Amino acid sequence: MHHVENNIDVSIVLPRYNENFFIIEKTIQRIRKLQEILNVQVIIVNDSNKNNFHDPDIVKIKKKYSDVIVISNCGNYGKGYSIRRGVDLAIGKYIFYTDIDFPIKENDFFNAYQNIETSNIDLVIGERFSKNKSRANLYRKITSKLFLKLVNSLLKCEVSDSQCPFKMIRSDLAKELFSKQKIKGYAFDAEIIYLANRLSKKLYQIPVSWEDTRENWSLVKTLANYSVMILSVFSIKIYWVINDPKIL
């Protein structure tokens, strides 16, 4: 197995849309603190819709941080697609993905690692709402809650925050889940949880402090994005019922 030879504890996969050099660099500096304690591999997947291969911010990161793996998609393909590409390259014992601005606390990361390393857990999921208030605006909060209800009822997920960008997964399971994944956009998290449940894997939710740096979507953008996500959830269900009806 790769991760034994390379002795990497955790591979961190970070999808990048249009965040600039300074945001990415700040994240890398924070990960440096994690690297003082664990062997951590960093993988950035550039999914900007600019000219990805000549993006000046990405070129600067590659030059300055030779130990960080940076790959670019051929256009804007979506968060799910980007994380799948990162998972393919990961050689850690565990794979962790979050947003490129690293809106997490280091102690939550180590808590997730301790849980998955010391107990019979396959997937650790962060849950944002019990420890602190999300700064998202009202209609984003409402649509988020409605989406979660749909995910839990249709996909039988039984989680309190399916979309939290804080997931740590055993490497072999992550590679299996993402190789099956069909959703390229935001709803991919729900599909990953759904597939893990179908494989009877052990999921564990931990409350995480959340430094909410998300842009506040306009009402139009919120409705547009969640419409796509809702259709994606139905497509997940339909696809797997048709292709593998044994486990619904």
PDB file of C-alpha atoms in Angstrom:
ATOM      1  CA  MET A   1       0.000   0.000   0.000  1.00  0.00           C
ATOM      2  CA  HIS A   2       1.266   3.492  -0.878  1.00  0.00           C
ATOM      3  CA  HIS A   3       0.551   5.082   2.459  1.00  0.00           C
ATOM      4  CA  VAL A   4       2.732   2.583   4.347  1.00  0.00           C
ATOM      5  CA  GLU A   5       5.740   3.215   2.062  1.00  0.00           C
ATOM      6  CA  ASN A   6       5.283   6.976   2.071  1.00  0.00           C
ATOM      7  CA  ASN A   7       4.325   7.213   5.732  1.00  0.00           C
ATOM      8  CA  ILE A   8       1.725   9.935   5.083  1.00  0.00           C
ATOM      9  CA  ASP A   9      -0.849  10.132   7.870  1.00  0.00           C
ATOM     10  CA  VAL A  10      -3.394  12.412   6.174  1.00  0.00           C
ATOM     11  CA  SER A  11      -3.786  13.758   2.655  1.00  0.00           C
ATOM     12  CA  ILE A  12      -5.619  17.102   2.662  1.00  0.00           C
ATOM     13  CA  VAL A  13      -7.536  17.856  -0.545  1.00  0.00           C
ATOM     14  CA  LEU A  14      -8.435  21.502  -1.176  1.00  0.00           C
ATOM     15  CA  PRO A  15     -10.612  22.506  -4.155  1.00  0.00           C
ATOM     16  CA  ARG A  16      -9.887  26.023  -5.418  1.00  0.00           C
ATOM     17  CA  TYR A  17     -12.349  28.098  -7.424  1.00  0.00           C
ATOM     18  CA  ASN A  18     -11.134  31.714  -7.608  1.00  0.00           C
ATOM     19  CA  GLU A  19      -9.434  32.323  -4.250  1.00  0.00           C
ATOM     20  CA  ASN A  20      -6.260  34.366  -4.608  1.00  0.00           C
ATOM     21  CA  PHE A  21      -2.630  33.595  -3.759  1.00  0.00           C
ATOM     22  CA  PHE A  22      -2.826  35.157  -0.280  1.00  0.00           C
ATOM     23  CA  ILE A  23      -5.823  33.048   0.803  1.00  0.00           C
ATOM     24  CA  ILE A  24      -4.112  29.871  -0.457  1.00  0.00           C
ATOM     25  CA  GLU A  25      -0.791  30.810   1.149  1.00  0.00           C
ATOM     26  CA  LYS A  26      -2.464  31.494   4.511  1.00  0.00           C
ATOM     27  CA  THR A  27      -4.009  28.010   4.354  1.00  0.00           C
ATOM     28  CA  ILE A  28      -0.655  26.390   3.544  1.00  0.00           C
ATOM     29  CA  GLN A  29       0.943  28.211   6.501  1.00  0.00           C
ATOM     30  CA  ARG A  30      -1.776  26.893   8.805  1.00  0.00           C
ATOM     31  CA  ILE A  31      -1.276  23.364   7.477  1.00  0.00           C
ATOM     32  CA  ARG A  32       2.451  23.752   8.253  1.00  0.00           C
ATOM     33  CA  LYS A  33       1.428  23.715  11.941  1.00  0.00           C
ATOM     34  CA  LEU A  34      -0.386  20.407  11.416  1.00  0.00           C
ATOM     35  CA  GLN A  35       2.736  19.078   9.675  1.00  0.00           C
ATOM     36  CA  GLU A  36       4.742  19.631  12.858  1.00  0.00           C
ATOM     37  CA  ILE A  37       2.674  16.858  14.446  1.00  0.00           C
ATOM     38  CA  LEU A  38       1.553  14.611  11.562  1.00  0.00           C
ATOM     39  CA  ASN A  39       2.847  13.711   8.129  1.00  0.00           C
ATOM     40  CA  VAL A  40       0.401  15.634   5.959  1.00  0.00           C
ATOM     41  CA  GLN A  41       0.228  15.716   2.165  1.00  0.00           C
ATOM     42  CA  VAL A  42      -1.384  18.813   0.605  1.00  0.00           C
ATOM     43  CA  ILE A  43      -3.236  18.579  -2.717  1.00  0.00           C
ATOM     44  CA  ILE A  44      -4.821  21.644  -4.346  1.00  0.00           C
ATOM     45  CA  VAL A  45      -7.199  21.129  -7.259  1.00  0.00           C
ATOM     46  CA  ASN A  46      -7.687  24.298  -9.292  1.00  0.00           C
ATOM     47  CA  ASP A  47     -11.228  24.519 -10.662  1.00  0.00           C
ATOM     48  CA  SER A  48     -11.310  28.170 -11.646  1.00  0.00           C
ATOM     49  CA  ASN A  49     -12.965  29.065 -14.928  1.00  0.00           C
ATOM     50  CA  LYS A  50     -10.065  31.314 -15.826  1.00  0.00           C
ATOM     51  CA  ASN A  51      -7.199  29.970 -17.916  1.00  0.00           C
ATOM     52  CA  ASN A  52      -6.394  27.354 -15.287  1.00  0.00           C
ATOM     53  CA  PHE A  53      -2.992  26.256 -16.547  1.00  0.00           C
ATOM     54  CA  HIS A  54      -1.599  29.821 -16.666  1.00  0.00           C
ATOM     55  CA  ASP A  55      -3.400  31.239 -13.634  1.00  0.00           C
ATOM     56  CA  PRO A  56      -0.798  33.567 -11.999  1.00  0.00           C
ATOM     57  CA  ASP A  57      -1.919  32.755  -8.433  1.00  0.00           C
ATOM     58  CA  ILE A  58      -1.534  29.025  -9.066  1.00  0.00           C
ATOM     59  CA  VAL A  59       1.823  29.501 -10.839  1.00  0.00           C
ATOM     60  CA  LYS A  60       3.113  31.416  -7.768  1.00  0.00           C
ATOM     61  CA  ILE A  61       1.923  28.703  -5.363  1.00  0.00           C
ATOM     62  CA  LYS A  62       3.643  25.998  -7.443  1.00  0.00           C
ATOM     63  CA  LYS A  63       6.913  27.947  -7.480  1.00  0.00           C
ATOM     64  CA  LYS A  64       6.903  28.810  -3.787  1.00  0.00           C
ATOM     65  CA  TYR A  65       5.657  25.498  -2.357  1.00  0.00           C
ATOM     66  CA  SER A  66       7.281  22.623  -4.204  1.00  0.00           C
ATOM     67  CA  ASP A  67       5.972  20.046  -1.709  1.00  0.00           C
ATOM     68  CA  VAL A  68       2.325  21.016  -2.400  1.00  0.00           C
ATOM     69  CA  ILE A  69       0.710  19.069  -5.238  1.00  0.00           C
ATOM     70  CA  VAL A  70      -1.231  21.445  -7.496  1.00  0.00           C
ATOM     71  CA  ILE A  71      -3.314  20.245 -10.436  1.00  0.00           C
ATOM     72  CA  SER A  72      -5.740  22.129 -12.663  1.00  0.00           C
ATOM     73  CA  ASN A  73      -8.987  21.069 -14.304  1.00  0.00           C
ATOM     74  CA  CYS A  74      -9.577  22.063 -17.922  1.00  0.00           C
ATOM     75  CA  GLY A  75     -12.348  24.468 -16.836  1.00  0.00           C
ATOM     76  CA  ASN A  76     -14.875  24.882 -14.030  1.00  0.00           C
ATOM     77  CA  TYR A  77     -16.073  21.305 -13.452  1.00  0.00           C
ATOM     78  CA  GLY A  78     -17.426  21.533  -9.894  1.00  0.00           C
ATOM     79  CA  LYS A  79     -16.401  20.813  -6.323  1.00  0.00           C
ATOM     80  CA  GLY A  80     -17.268  17.115  -6.386  1.00  0.00           C
ATOM     81  CA  TYR A  81     -15.246  16.551  -9.555  1.00  0.00           C
ATOM     82  CA  SER A  82     -12.257  18.424  -8.082  1.00  0.00           C
ATOM     83  CA  ILE A  83     -12.203  16.482  -4.829  1.00  0.00           C
ATOM     84  CA  ARG A  84     -12.430  13.204  -6.748  1.00  0.00           C
ATOM     85  CA  ARG A  85      -9.295  14.197  -8.688  1.00  0.00           C
ATOM     86  CA  GLY A  86      -7.525  15.023  -5.420  1.00  0.00           C
ATOM     87  CA  VAL A  87      -8.577  11.708  -3.854  1.00  0.00           C
ATOM     88  CA  ASP A  88      -7.046   9.894  -6.845  1.00  0.00           C
ATOM     89  CA  LEU A  89      -3.648  11.453  -6.055  1.00  0.00           C
ATOM     90  CA  ALA A  90      -3.825  11.054  -2.268  1.00  0.00           C
ATOM     91  CA  ILE A  91      -1.396   8.607  -0.658  1.00  0.00           C
ATOM     92  CA  GLY A  92      -2.266   9.206   3.011  1.00  0.00           C
ATOM     93  CA  LYS A  93      -3.712   6.641   5.390  1.00  0.00           C
ATOM     94  CA  TYR A  94      -6.688   8.991   5.662  1.00  0.00           C
ATOM     95  CA  ILE A  95      -8.036  11.606   3.279  1.00  0.00           C
ATOM     96  CA  PHE A  96      -9.432  14.889   4.567  1.00  0.00           C
ATOM     97  CA  TYR A  97     -11.166  17.501   2.467  1.00  0.00           C
ATOM     98  CA  THR A  98     -12.274  21.011   3.290  1.00  0.00           C
ATOM     99  CA  ASP A  99     -12.495  24.438   1.629  1.00  0.00           C
ATOM    100  CA  ILE A 100      -9.360  26.211   0.405  1.00  0.00           C
ATOM    101  CA  ASP A 101      -9.720  29.038   2.936  1.00  0.00           C
ATOM    102  CA  PHE A 102      -9.372  26.320   5.633  1.00  0.00           C
ATOM    103  CA  PRO A 103     -12.368  27.456   7.737  1.00  0.00           C
ATOM    104  CA  ILE A 104     -11.614  24.880  10.441  1.00  0.00           C
ATOM    105  CA  LYS A 105      -9.875  24.823  13.807  1.00  0.00           C
ATOM    106  CA  GLU A 106      -6.710  22.742  14.170  1.00  0.00           C
ATOM    107  CA  ASN A 107      -8.048  21.021  17.303  1.00  0.00           C
ATOM    108  CA  ASP A 108     -11.128  19.814  15.357  1.00  0.00           C
ATOM    109  CA  PHE A 109      -8.814  18.345  12.702  1.00  0.00           C
ATOM    110  CA  PHE A 110      -6.800  16.473  15.369  1.00  0.00           C
ATOM    111  CA  ASN A 111     -10.027  15.365  17.059  1.00  0.00           C
ATOM    112  CA  ALA A 112     -11.210  13.839  13.766  1.00  0.00           C
ATOM    113  CA  TYR A 113      -7.819  12.151  13.307  1.00  0.00           C
ATOM    114  CA  GLN A 114      -7.838  10.718  16.856  1.00  0.00           C
ATOM    115  CA  ASN A 115     -11.358   9.364  16.376  1.00  0.00           C
ATOM    116  CA  ILE A 116     -10.687   7.643  13.072  1.00  0.00           C
ATOM    117  CA  GLU A 117      -7.241   6.386  14.149  1.00  0.00           C
ATOM    118  CA  THR A 118      -8.292   4.898  17.489  1.00  0.00           C
ATOM    119  CA  SER A 119     -11.802   3.567  16.859  1.00  0.00           C
ATOM    120  CA  ASN A 120     -13.667   1.516  14.342  1.00  0.00           C
ATOM    121  CA  ILE A 121     -14.795   4.540  12.285  1.00  0.00           C
ATOM    122  CA  ASP A 122     -14.663   4.806   8.492  1.00  0.00           C
ATOM    123  CA  LEU A 123     -15.797   8.382   7.931  1.00  0.00           C
ATOM    124  CA  VAL A 124     -15.769  11.422  10.250  1.00  0.00           C
ATOM    125  CA  ILE A 125     -18.214  14.194   9.342  1.00  0.00           C
ATOM    126  CA  GLY A 126     -18.037  17.695  10.787  1.00  0.00           C
ATOM    127  CA  GLU A 127     -21.262  19.250  12.052  1.00  0.00           C
ATOM    128  CA  ARG A 128     -21.333  23.066  12.148  1.00  0.00           C
ATOM    129  CA  PHE A 129     -24.455  24.043  14.006  1.00  0.00           C
ATOM    130  CA  SER A 130     -24.276  22.842  17.600  1.00  0.00           C
ATOM    131  CA  LYS A 131     -21.062  24.693  18.539  1.00  0.00           C
ATOM    132  CA  ASN A 132     -21.674  28.051  16.928  1.00  0.00           C
ATOM    133  CA  LYS A 133     -24.016  30.091  14.781  1.00  0.00           C
ATOM    134  CA  SER A 134     -23.556  30.004  11.042  1.00  0.00           C
ATOM    135  CA  ARG A 135     -23.205  33.461   9.502  1.00  0.00           C
ATOM    136  CA  ALA A 136     -25.167  32.479   6.408  1.00  0.00           C
ATOM    137  CA  ASN A 137     -28.128  34.710   5.624  1.00  0.00           C
ATOM    138  CA  LEU A 138     -31.702  33.663   6.369  1.00  0.00           C
ATOM    139  CA  TYR A 139     -32.702  32.192   3.029  1.00  0.00           C
ATOM    140  CA  ARG A 140     -29.457  30.282   2.762  1.00  0.00           C
ATOM    141  CA  LYS A 141     -30.115  28.817   6.225  1.00  0.00           C
ATOM    142  CA  ILE A 142     -33.710  27.902   5.289  1.00  0.00           C
ATOM    143  CA  THR A 143     -32.758  26.277   1.971  1.00  0.00           C
ATOM    144  CA  SER A 144     -29.894  24.466   3.719  1.00  0.00           C
ATOM    145  CA  LYS A 145     -32.286  22.975   6.316  1.00  0.00           C
ATOM    146  CA  LEU A 146     -34.814  21.952   3.647  1.00  0.00           C
ATOM    147  CA  PHE A 147     -32.047  20.364   1.575  1.00  0.00           C
ATOM    148  CA  LEU A 148     -30.829  18.389   4.597  1.00  0.00           C
ATOM    149  CA  LYS A 149     -34.379  17.100   5.245  1.00  0.00           C
ATOM    150  CA  LEU A 150     -34.577  15.931   1.634  1.00  0.00           C
ATOM    151  CA  VAL A 151     -31.156  14.240   1.819  1.00  0.00           C
ATOM    152  CA  ASN A 152     -32.024  12.450   5.052  1.00  0.00           C
ATOM    153  CA  SER A 153     -35.457  11.271   3.913  1.00  0.00           C
ATOM    154  CA  LEU A 154     -34.645  10.356   0.307  1.00  0.00           C
ATOM    155  CA  LEU A 155     -31.118   9.017   0.809  1.00  0.00           C
ATOM    156  CA  LYS A 156     -31.654   7.783   4.400  1.00  0.00           C
ATOM    157  CA  CYS A 157     -28.498   9.538   5.576  1.00  0.00           C
ATOM    158  CA  GLU A 158     -29.453  10.436   9.161  1.00  0.00           C
ATOM    159  CA  VAL A 159     -26.890  13.212   9.525  1.00  0.00           C
ATOM    160  CA  SER A 160     -27.340  16.696  10.952  1.00  0.00           C
ATOM    161  CA  ASP A 161     -25.068  18.464   8.442  1.00  0.00           C
ATOM    162  CA  SER A 162     -24.470  16.607   5.185  1.00  0.00           C
ATOM    163  CA  GLN A 163     -22.823  19.543   3.394  1.00  0.00           C
ATOM    164  CA  CYS A 164     -20.176  20.485   5.959  1.00  0.00           C
ATOM    165  CA  PRO A 165     -16.813  20.735   4.151  1.00  0.00           C
ATOM    166  CA  PHE A 166     -15.106  18.733   6.878  1.00  0.00           C
ATOM    167  CA  LYS A 167     -14.753  15.040   6.094  1.00  0.00           C
ATOM    168  CA  MET A 168     -12.013  12.584   7.035  1.00  0.00           C
ATOM    169  CA  ILE A 169     -12.224   9.170   5.385  1.00  0.00           C
ATOM    170  CA  ARG A 170     -10.152   6.000   5.428  1.00  0.00           C
ATOM    171  CA  SER A 171      -8.121   6.116   2.242  1.00  0.00           C
ATOM    172  CA  ASP A 172      -9.268   2.822   0.720  1.00  0.00           C
ATOM    173  CA  LEU A 173     -12.908   3.733   1.376  1.00  0.00           C
ATOM    174  CA  ALA A 174     -12.467   7.274  -0.020  1.00  0.00           C
ATOM    175  CA  LYS A 175     -11.015   5.883  -3.241  1.00  0.00           C
ATOM    176  CA  GLU A 176     -13.878   3.392  -3.530  1.00  0.00           C
ATOM    177  CA  LEU A 177     -16.583   6.011  -2.833  1.00  0.00           C
ATOM    178  CA  PHE A 178     -15.190   8.646  -5.189  1.00  0.00           C
ATOM    179  CA  SER A 179     -14.644   6.106  -7.977  1.00  0.00           C
ATOM    180  CA  LYS A 180     -18.415   5.440  -7.834  1.00  0.00           C
ATOM    181  CA  GLN A 181     -19.419   9.099  -7.404  1.00  0.00           C
ATOM    182  CA  LYS A 182     -21.554  10.603 -10.180  1.00  0.00           C
ATOM    183  CA  ILE A 183     -22.251  14.147  -8.907  1.00  0.00           C
ATOM    184  CA  LYS A 184     -19.715  16.787  -9.950  1.00  0.00           C
ATOM    185  CA  GLY A 185     -21.260  19.758  -8.111  1.00  0.00           C
ATOM    186  CA  TYR A 186     -22.196  20.745  -4.549  1.00  0.00           C
ATOM    187  CA  ALA A 187     -24.457  17.747  -3.802  1.00  0.00           C
ATOM    188  CA  PHE A 188     -21.546  15.289  -4.027  1.00  0.00           C
ATOM    189  CA  ASP A 189     -21.277  15.238  -0.193  1.00  0.00           C
ATOM    190  CA  ALA A 190     -24.748  13.735   0.074  1.00  0.00           C
ATOM    191  CA  GLU A 191     -23.832  11.082  -2.505  1.00  0.00           C
ATOM    192  CA  ILE A 192     -20.626  10.141  -0.641  1.00  0.00           C
ATOM    193  CA  ILE A 193     -22.558   9.713   2.641  1.00  0.00           C
ATOM    194  CA  TYR A 194     -25.270   7.742   0.834  1.00  0.00           C
ATOM    195  CA  LEU A 195     -22.735   5.383  -0.762  1.00  0.00           C
ATOM    196  CA  ALA A 196     -20.905   4.895   2.553  1.00  0.00           C
ATOM    197  CA  ASN A 197     -24.215   3.953   4.195  1.00  0.00           C
ATOM    198  CA  ARG A 198     -24.994   1.491   1.399  1.00  0.00           C
ATOM    199  CA  LEU A 199     -21.637  -0.166   2.065  1.00  0.00           C
ATOM    200  CA  SER A 200     -22.559  -0.325   5.805  1.00  0.00           C
ATOM    201  CA  LYS A 201     -19.605   1.835   6.783  1.00  0.00           C
ATOM    202  CA  LYS A 202     -19.402   3.449  10.215  1.00  0.00           C
ATOM    203  CA  LEU A 203     -20.008   7.208  10.110  1.00  0.00           C
ATOM    204  CA  TYR A 204     -19.296   9.471  13.058  1.00  0.00           C
ATOM    205  CA  GLN A 205     -20.295  13.123  13.402  1.00  0.00           C
ATOM    206  CA  ILE A 206     -18.299  15.573  15.507  1.00  0.00           C
ATOM    207  CA  PRO A 207     -19.304  19.183  16.275  1.00  0.00           C
ATOM    208  CA  VAL A 208     -16.800  21.602  14.741  1.00  0.00           C
ATOM    209  CA  SER A 209     -16.222  25.314  15.216  1.00  0.00           C
ATOM    210  CA  TRP A 210     -16.776  26.992  11.922  1.00  0.00           C
ATOM    211  CA  GLU A 211     -15.053  30.149  10.734  1.00  0.00           C
ATOM    212  CA  ASP A 212     -17.802  30.946   8.268  1.00  0.00           C
ATOM    213  CA  THR A 213     -16.126  32.749   5.374  1.00  0.00           C
ATOM    214  CA  ARG A 214     -18.620  31.724   2.714  1.00  0.00           C
ATOM    215  CA  GLU A 215     -19.977  34.365   0.421  1.00  0.00           C
ATOM    216  CA  ASN A 216     -23.609  35.097   1.147  1.00  0.00           C
ATOM    217  CA  TRP A 217     -25.400  33.996  -1.973  1.00  0.00           C
ATOM    218  CA  SER A 218     -28.143  36.250  -3.323  1.00  0.00           C
ATOM    219  CA  LEU A 219     -31.688  34.876  -3.260  1.00  0.00           C
ATOM    220  CA  VAL A 220     -31.493  34.100  -6.994  1.00  0.00           C
ATOM    221  CA  LYS A 221     -28.128  32.318  -6.645  1.00  0.00           C
ATOM    222  CA  THR A 222     -29.342  30.422  -3.557  1.00  0.00           C
ATOM    223  CA  LEU A 223     -32.453  29.171  -5.363  1.00  0.00           C
ATOM    224  CA  ALA A 224     -30.476  28.329  -8.512  1.00  0.00           C
ATOM    225  CA  ASN A 225     -27.770  26.391  -6.643  1.00  0.00           C
ATOM    226  CA  TYR A 226     -30.181  24.516  -4.397  1.00  0.00           C
ATOM    227  CA  SER A 227     -32.436  23.653  -7.370  1.00  0.00           C
ATOM    228  CA  VAL A 228     -29.450  21.971  -9.015  1.00  0.00           C
ATOM    229  CA  MET A 229     -28.545  20.236  -5.734  1.00  0.00           C
ATOM    230  CA  ILE A 230     -32.104  18.966  -5.223  1.00  0.00           C
ATOM    231  CA  LEU A 231     -32.214  17.580  -8.770  1.00  0.00           C
ATOM    232  CA  SER A 232     -28.832  15.972  -8.077  1.00  0.00           C
ATOM    233  CA  VAL A 233     -30.199  14.200  -4.986  1.00  0.00           C
ATOM    234  CA  PHE A 234     -33.080  12.752  -7.009  1.00  0.00           C
ATOM    235  CA  SER A 235     -30.641  11.706  -9.734  1.00  0.00           C
ATOM    236  CA  ILE A 236     -28.441   9.937  -7.134  1.00  0.00           C
ATOM    237  CA  LYS A 237     -31.425   7.944  -5.885  1.00  0.00           C
ATOM    238  CA  ILE A 238     -32.695   7.098  -9.370  1.00  0.00           C
ATOM    239  CA  TYR A 239     -29.223   6.131 -10.648  1.00  0.00           C
ATOM    240  CA  TRP A 240     -28.459   3.735  -7.791  1.00  0.00           C
ATOM    241  CA  VAL A 241     -31.960   2.219  -7.668  1.00  0.00           C
ATOM    242  CA  ILE A 242     -31.661   1.388 -11.382  1.00  0.00           C
ATOM    243  CA  ASN A 243     -28.035   0.252 -11.313  1.00  0.00           C
ATOM    244  CA  ASP A 244     -27.894  -1.508  -7.971  1.00  0.00           C
ATOM    245  CA  PRO A 245     -31.451  -2.127  -6.757  1.00  0.00           C
ATOM    246  CA  LYS A 246     -30.333  -4.679  -4.115  1.00  0.00           C
ATOM    247  CA  ILE A 247     -29.632  -1.933  -1.591  1.00  0.00           C
ATOM    248  CA  LEU A 248     -32.066   0.983  -1.630  1.00  0.00           C
TER     249      LEU A 248
END
